[in-house]
Coordinates of C-alpha atoms and ligand atoms in Angstrom, one line a residue:
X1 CA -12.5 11.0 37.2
X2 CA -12.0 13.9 34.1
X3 CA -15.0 13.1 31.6
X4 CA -15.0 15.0 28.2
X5 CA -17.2 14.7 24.9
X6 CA -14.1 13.3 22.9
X7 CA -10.6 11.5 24.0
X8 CA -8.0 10.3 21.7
X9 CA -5.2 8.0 21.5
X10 CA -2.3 9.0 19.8
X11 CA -1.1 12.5 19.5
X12 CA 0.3 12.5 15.5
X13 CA -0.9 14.1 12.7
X14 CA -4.1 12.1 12.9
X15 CA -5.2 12.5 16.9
X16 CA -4.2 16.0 16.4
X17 CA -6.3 17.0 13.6
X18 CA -8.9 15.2 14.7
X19 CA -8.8 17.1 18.2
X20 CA -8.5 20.6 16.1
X21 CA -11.4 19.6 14.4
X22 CA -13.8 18.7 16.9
X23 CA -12.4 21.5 19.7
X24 CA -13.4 23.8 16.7
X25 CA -16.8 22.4 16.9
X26 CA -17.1 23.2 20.0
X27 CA -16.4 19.3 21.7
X28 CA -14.4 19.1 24.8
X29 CA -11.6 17.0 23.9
X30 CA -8.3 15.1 25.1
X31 CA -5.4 13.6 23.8
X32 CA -3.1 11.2 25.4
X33 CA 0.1 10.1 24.4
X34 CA 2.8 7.7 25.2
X35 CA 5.5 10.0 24.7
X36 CA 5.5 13.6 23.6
X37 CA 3.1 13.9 20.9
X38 CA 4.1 14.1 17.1
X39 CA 7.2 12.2 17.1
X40 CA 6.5 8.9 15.4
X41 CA 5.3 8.5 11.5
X42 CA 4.2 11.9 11.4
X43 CA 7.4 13.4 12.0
X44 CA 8.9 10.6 9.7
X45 CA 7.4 10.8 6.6
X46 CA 8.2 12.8 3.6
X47 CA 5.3 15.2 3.3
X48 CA 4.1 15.1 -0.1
X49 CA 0.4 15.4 -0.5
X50 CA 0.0 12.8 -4.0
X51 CA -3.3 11.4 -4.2
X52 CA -2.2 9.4 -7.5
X53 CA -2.4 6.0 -7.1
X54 CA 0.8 4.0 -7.3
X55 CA -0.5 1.2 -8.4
X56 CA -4.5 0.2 -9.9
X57 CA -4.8 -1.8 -5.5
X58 CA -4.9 1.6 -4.4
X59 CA -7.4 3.0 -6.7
X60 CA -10.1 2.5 -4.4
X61 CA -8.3 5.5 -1.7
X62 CA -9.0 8.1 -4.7
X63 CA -12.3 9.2 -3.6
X64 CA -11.0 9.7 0.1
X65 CA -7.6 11.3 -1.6
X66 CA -9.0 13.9 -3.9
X67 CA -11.9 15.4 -0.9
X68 CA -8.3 14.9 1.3
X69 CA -6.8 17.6 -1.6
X70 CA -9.5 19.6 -1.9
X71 CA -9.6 20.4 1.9
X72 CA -6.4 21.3 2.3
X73 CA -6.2 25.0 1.8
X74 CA -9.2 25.3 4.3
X75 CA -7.2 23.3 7.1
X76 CA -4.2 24.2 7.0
X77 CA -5.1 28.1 7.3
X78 CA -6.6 28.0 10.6
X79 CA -3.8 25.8 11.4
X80 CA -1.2 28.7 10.2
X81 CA -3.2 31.2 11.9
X82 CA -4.2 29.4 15.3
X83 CA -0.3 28.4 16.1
X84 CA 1.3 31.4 14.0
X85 CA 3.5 28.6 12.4
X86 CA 4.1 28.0 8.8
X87 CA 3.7 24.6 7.6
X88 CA 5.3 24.7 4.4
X89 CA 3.2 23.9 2.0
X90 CA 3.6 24.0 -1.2
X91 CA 2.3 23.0 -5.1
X92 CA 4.9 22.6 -7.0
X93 CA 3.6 19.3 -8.8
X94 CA 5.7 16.5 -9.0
X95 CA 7.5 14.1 -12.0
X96 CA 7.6 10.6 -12.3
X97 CA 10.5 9.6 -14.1
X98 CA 10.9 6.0 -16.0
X99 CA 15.2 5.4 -16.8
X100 CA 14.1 2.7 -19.1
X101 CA 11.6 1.3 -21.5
X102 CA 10.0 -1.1 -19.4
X103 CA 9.3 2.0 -16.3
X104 CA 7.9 3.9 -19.3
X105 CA 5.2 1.5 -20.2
X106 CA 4.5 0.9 -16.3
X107 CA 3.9 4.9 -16.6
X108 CA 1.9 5.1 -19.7
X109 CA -0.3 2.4 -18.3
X110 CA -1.3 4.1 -15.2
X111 CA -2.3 7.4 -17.5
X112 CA -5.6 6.5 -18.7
X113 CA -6.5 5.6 -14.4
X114 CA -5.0 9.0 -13.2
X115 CA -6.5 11.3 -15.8
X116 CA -10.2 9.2 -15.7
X117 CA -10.4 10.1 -11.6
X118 CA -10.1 13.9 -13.1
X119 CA -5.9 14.2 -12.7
X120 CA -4.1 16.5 -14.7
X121 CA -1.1 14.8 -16.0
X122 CA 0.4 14.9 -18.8
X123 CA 3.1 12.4 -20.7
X124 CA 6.6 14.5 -21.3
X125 CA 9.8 13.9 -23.4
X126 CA 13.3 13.7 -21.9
X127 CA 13.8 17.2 -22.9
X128 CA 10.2 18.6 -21.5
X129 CA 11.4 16.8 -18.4
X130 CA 15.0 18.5 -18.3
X131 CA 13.3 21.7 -18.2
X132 CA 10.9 21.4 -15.3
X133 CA 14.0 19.9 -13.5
X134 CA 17.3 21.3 -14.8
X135 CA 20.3 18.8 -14.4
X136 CA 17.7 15.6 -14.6
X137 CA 20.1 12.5 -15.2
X138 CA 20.1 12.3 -19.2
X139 CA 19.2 8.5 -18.8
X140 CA 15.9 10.0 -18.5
X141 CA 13.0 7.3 -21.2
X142 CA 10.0 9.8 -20.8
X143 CA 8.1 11.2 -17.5
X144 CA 4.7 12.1 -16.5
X145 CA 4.3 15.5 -15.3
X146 CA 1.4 15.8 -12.3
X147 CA 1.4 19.8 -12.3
X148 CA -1.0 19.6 -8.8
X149 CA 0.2 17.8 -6.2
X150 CA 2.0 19.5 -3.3
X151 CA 4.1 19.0 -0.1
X152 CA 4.9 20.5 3.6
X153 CA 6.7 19.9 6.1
X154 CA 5.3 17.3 8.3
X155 CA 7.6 17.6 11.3
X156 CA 5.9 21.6 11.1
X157 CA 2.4 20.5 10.0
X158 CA 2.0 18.4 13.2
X159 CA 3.8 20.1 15.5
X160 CA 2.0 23.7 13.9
X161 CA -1.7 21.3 14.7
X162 CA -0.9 19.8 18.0
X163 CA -0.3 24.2 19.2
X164 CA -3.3 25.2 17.2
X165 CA -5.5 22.1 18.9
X166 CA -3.7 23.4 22.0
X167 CA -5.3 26.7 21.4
X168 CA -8.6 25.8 21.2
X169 CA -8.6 24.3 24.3
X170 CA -7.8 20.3 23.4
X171 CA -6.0 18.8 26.6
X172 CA -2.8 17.1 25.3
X173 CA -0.9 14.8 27.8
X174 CA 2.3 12.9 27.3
X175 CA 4.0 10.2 28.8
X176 CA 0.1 9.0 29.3
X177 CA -0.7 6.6 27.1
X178 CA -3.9 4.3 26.8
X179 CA -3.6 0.8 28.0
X180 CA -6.8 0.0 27.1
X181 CA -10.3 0.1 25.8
X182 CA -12.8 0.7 28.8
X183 CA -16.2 -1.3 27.8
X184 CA -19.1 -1.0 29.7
X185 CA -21.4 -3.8 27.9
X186 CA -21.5 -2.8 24.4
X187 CA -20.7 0.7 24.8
X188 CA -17.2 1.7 24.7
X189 CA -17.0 4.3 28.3
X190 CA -13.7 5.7 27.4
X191 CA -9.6 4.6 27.8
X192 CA -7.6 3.2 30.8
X193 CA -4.7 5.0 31.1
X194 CA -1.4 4.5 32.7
X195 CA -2.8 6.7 35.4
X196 CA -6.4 5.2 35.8
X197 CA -9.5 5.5 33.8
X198 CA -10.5 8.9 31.5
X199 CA -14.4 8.8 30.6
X200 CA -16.1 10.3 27.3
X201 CA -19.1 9.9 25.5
X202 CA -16.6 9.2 22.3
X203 CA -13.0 7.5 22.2
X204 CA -11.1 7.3 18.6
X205 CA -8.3 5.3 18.7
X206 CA -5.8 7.5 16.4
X207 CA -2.2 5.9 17.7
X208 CA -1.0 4.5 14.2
X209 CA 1.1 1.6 14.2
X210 CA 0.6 1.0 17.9
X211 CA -3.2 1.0 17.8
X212 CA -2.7 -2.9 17.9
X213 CA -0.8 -2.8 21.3
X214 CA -4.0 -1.0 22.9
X215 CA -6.1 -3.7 24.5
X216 CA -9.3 -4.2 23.0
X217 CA -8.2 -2.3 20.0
X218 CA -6.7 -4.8 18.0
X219 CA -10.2 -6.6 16.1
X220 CA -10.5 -3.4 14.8
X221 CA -7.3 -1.9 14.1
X222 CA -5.2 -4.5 13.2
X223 CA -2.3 -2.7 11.9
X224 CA 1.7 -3.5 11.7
X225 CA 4.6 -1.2 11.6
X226 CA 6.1 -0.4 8.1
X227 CA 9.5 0.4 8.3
X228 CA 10.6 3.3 6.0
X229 CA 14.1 4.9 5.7
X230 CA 14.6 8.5 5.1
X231 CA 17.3 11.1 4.8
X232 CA 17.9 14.4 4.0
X233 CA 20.4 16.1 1.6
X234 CA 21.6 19.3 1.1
X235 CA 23.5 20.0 -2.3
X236 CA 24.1 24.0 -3.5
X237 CA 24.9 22.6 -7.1
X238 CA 21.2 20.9 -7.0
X239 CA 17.7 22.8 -6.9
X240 CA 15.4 20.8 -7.0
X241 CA 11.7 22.3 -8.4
X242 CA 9.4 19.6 -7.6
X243 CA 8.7 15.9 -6.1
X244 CA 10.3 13.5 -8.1
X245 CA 9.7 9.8 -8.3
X246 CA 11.1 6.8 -9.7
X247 CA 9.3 3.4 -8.6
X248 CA 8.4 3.8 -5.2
X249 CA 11.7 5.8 -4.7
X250 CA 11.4 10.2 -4.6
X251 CA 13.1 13.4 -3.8
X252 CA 11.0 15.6 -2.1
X253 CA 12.3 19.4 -1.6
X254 CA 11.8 22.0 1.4
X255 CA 11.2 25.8 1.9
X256 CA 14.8 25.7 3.6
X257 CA 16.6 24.2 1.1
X258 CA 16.8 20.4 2.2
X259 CA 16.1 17.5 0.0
X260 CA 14.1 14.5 1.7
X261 CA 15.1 11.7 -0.2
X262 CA 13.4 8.5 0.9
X263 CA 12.0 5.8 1.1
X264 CA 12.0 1.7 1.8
X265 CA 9.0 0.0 2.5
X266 CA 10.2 -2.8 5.2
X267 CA 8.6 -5.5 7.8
X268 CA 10.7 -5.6 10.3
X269 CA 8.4 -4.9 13.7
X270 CA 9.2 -1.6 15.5
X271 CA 12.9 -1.8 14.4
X272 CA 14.0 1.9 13.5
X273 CA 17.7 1.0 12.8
X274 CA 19.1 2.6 8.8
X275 CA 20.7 0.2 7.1
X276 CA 23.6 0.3 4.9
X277 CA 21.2 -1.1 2.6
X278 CA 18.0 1.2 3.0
X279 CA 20.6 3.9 2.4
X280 CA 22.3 2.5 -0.6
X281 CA 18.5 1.6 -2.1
X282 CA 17.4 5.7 -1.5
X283 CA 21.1 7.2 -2.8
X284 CA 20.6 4.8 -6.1
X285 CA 17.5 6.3 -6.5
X286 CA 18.4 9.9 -6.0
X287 CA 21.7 10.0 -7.9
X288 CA 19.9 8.1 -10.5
X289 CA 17.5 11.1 -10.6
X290 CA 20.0 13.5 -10.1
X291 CA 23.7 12.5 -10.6
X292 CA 24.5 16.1 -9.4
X293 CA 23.5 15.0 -6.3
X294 CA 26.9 13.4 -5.7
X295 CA 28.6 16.3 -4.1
X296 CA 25.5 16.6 -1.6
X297 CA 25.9 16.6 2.2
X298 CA 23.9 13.7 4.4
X299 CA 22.3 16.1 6.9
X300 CA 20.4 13.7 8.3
X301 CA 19.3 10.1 8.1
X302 CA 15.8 8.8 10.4
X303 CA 13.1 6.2 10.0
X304 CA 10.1 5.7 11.1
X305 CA 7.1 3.5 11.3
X306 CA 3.9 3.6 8.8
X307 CA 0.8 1.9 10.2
X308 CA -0.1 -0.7 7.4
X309 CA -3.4 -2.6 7.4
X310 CA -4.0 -5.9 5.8
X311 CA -5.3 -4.7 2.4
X312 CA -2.8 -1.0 3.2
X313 CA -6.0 0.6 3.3
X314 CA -6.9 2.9 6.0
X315 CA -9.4 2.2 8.8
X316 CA -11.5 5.0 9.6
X317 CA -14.9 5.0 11.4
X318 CA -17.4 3.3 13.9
X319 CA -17.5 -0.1 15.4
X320 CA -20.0 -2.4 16.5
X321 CA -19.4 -0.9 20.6
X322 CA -21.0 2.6 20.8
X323 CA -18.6 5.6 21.2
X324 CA -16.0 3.9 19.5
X325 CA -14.1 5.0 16.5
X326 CA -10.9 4.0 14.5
X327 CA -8.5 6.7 12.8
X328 CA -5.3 4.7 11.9
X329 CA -4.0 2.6 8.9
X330 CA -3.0 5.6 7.1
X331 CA 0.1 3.4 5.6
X332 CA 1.8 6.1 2.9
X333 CA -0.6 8.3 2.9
X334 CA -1.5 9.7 6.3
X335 CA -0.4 13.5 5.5
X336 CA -2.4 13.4 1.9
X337 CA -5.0 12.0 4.1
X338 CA -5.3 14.2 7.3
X339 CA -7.9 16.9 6.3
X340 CA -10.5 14.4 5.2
X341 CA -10.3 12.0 8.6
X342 CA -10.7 14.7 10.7
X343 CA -14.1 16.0 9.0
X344 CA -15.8 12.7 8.6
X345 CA -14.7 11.8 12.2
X346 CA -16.3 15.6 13.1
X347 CA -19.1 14.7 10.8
X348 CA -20.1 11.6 12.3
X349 CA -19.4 12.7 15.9
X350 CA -21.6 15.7 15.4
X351 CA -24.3 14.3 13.2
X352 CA -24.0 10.6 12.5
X353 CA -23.9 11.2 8.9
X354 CA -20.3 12.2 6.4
X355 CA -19.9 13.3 3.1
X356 CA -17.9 11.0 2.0
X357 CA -18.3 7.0 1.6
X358 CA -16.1 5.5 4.4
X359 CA -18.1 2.6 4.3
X360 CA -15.3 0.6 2.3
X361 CA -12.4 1.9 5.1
X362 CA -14.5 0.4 7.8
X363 CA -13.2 -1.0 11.0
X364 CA -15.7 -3.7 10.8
X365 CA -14.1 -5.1 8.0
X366 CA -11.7 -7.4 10.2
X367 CA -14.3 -9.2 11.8
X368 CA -13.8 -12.7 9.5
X369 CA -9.7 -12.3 10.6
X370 CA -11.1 -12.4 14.4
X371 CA -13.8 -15.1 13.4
X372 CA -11.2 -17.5 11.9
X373 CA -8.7 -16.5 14.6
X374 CA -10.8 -18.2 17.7
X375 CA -12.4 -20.7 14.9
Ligands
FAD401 C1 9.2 7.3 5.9 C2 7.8 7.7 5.7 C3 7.4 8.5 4.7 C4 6.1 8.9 4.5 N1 5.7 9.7 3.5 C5 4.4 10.1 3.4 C6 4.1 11.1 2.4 O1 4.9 11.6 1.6 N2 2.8 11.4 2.3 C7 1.8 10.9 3.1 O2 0.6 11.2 2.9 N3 2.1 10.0 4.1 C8 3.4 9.6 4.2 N4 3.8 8.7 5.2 C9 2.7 8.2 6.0 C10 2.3 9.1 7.2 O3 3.4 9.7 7.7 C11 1.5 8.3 8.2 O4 0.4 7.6 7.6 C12 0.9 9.2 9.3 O5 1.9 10.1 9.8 C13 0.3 8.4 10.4 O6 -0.1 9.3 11.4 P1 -0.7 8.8 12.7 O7 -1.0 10.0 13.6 O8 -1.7 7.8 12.5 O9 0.5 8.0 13.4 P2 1.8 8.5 14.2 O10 2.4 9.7 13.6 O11 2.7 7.3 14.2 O12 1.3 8.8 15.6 C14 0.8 7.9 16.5 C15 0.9 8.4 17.9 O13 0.4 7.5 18.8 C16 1.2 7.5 20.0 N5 0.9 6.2 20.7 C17 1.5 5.0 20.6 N6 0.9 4.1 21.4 C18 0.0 4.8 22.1 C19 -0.9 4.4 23.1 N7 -0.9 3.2 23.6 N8 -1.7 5.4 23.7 C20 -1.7 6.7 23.2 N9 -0.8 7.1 22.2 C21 0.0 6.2 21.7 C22 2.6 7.6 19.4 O14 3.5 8.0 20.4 C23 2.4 8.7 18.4 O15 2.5 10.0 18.9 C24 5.1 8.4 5.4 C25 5.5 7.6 6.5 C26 6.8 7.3 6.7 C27 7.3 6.5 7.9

């Protein structure tokens, strides 16, 4: 039987950073995946890297969000060097737009929140507005401009990690996936495969919305799919210079000219179908935003699957069996988020100890849900 120091389930963004991060500390490390790795949320989502809460629930993820931030220069470089891929990264700051009174009150309220966690942003008139984002729909009430968040390209980002992990010597198998926890007692001896039994001193579970399906998993990592609907425009009329929001609704652009336009939030299982509605609900938004958009070309429509915990925060850290960890629960903000899980799962893996609170992202936090469940 192959034994390492560290194996992980799930190859997205998560299991692959996490891999990077502790091959780069010098851990011998495998990932197994049910597929080819990099293909589910991570290659879904829309990339931005916003660690401004949408709403005062999530204000407890800013801690978490702005270390997530401030790492991001210092993991994405040995990721661009390692694979010798671009990720497409860039800080072009974003605008949340309100087209009435009402969205411009929601806006000013969340002000006083965003700039007391130490985020610039700033309240600007329709016209400010119009010029950080020429043809802006002239319904426009007021916006708030965030001048520092950023974006990539996911579908690059992972892909660009999974090589560079690759590189320094992670083991990354496909069509492999874990069945289930192995548990020897209280300690947690590694994953049962499709193929038979992998040991390792440490086994993070790191397969996002699936993490569930894993057996022995699930008390900890009791996540569900969320179902968001994407698609990407292309309109030569249209630059657009930054993220823009309206609601939960945004226009993200890319280094190669592409708008990802996006997104529904749905419970639905694993379903990945696009609806006529999803579609109608993300072209509203967008032409809303920017009626130029109406000559624009669908290049390309896609959904994917968010993993969403009870309270949508993540879970991230031990568990009550030794060796164990949880990585998952990322929900809408597993990009913004990737830097910071994999150093605090390196931290704790190296040296029991992390620089940042996770206490409150514990995996421990479910136990009541399985108490009352076999009550
Ligand atoms: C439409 C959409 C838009 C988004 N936009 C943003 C955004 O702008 N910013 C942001 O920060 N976040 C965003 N997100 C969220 C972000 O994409 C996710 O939180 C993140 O990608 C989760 O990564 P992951 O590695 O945990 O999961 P995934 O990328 O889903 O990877 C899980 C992996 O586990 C594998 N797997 C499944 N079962 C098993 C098993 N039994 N054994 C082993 N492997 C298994 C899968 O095949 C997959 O490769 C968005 C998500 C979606 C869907």
């Amino acid at each position: 039987m192959k034994t390492y120091d560290a194996v992980i389930a799930g190859g997205g963004i998560i299991g692959a950073s996490i891999a990077l991060e502790l091959a780069s500390a010098g851990l011998k490390v495998a990932v197994f995946d049910t597929q080819k790795p990099g293909r589910e949320a991570s290659w879904a989502s829309a990339g931005m890297i916003s660690p401004s809460p949408e709403s005062p629930a999530m204000a407890s993820l800013l801690p978490l969000s702005l270390a997530s931030v401030r790492l991001y220069p210092e993991f994405i470089g040995p990721v661009e060097e390692l694979s010798g891929q671009s990720v497409g990264y860039r800080k072009d700051g974003a605008l949340d737009i309100a087209l009435t009174e009402e969205e411009a009150r929601g806006l000013s309220e969340m002000l006083p929140q965003h700039r007391a966690a130490g985020l610039r942003a700033e309240l600007v008139n329709p016209q400010q507005a119009r010029e950080l984002q020429p043809l802006l729909s002239s319904e426009v009430c007021s916006a708030i401009h965030r001048p520092d968040e950023a974006s990539l390209d996911n579908r690059l980002f992972t892909e660009a990690t999974l090589e560079a992990a690759r590189r320094k010597g992670v083991e990354i198998f496909s069509g492999n996936g874990a069945k289930g926890l192995w548990f020897e007692g209280s300690t947690c001896a590694g994953l049962q495969l499709e193929t038979g039994c992998v040991a390792a001193r440490w086994t993070v579970i790191a397969a996002g919305c699936f993490s569930a399906r894993i057996e022995g998993a699930a008390p900890y990592a009791p996540v569900i799919p969320a179902k968001g609907q994407m698609m990407a425009l292309r309109c030569n009329a249209v630059r657009l210079q930054r993220d823009l929001w309206l609601g939960h609704n945004y226009l993200v652009p890319r280094n190669d000219g592409r708008i990802i336009a996006g997104a529904t939030v749905e419970y639905e299982g694993f379903d990945r179908s696009v609806t006529a509605a999803g579609s109608r609900q993300i072209l509203n938004a967008a032409l809303s935003l920017l009626p130029g958009l109406d000559k624009a070309r669908i290049e390309e429509t896609w959904a994917g699957l968010r993993p969403d915990s009870p309270d949508h925060l993540p879970i991230l850290g031990p568990t009550d069996r030794n060796g164990l960890l949880i990585a998952t629960g990322h929900f809408r903000s597993g990009i913004l988020l990737t830097p910071i899980t994999a150093r605090l799962v390196r931290e704790w893996i190296t040296s029991q100890k992390v620089s940042v609170d996770w206490a409150p992202f514990s995996p421990m936090r479910f136990q009541h849900m399985r108490q009352t469940r076999t009550a």
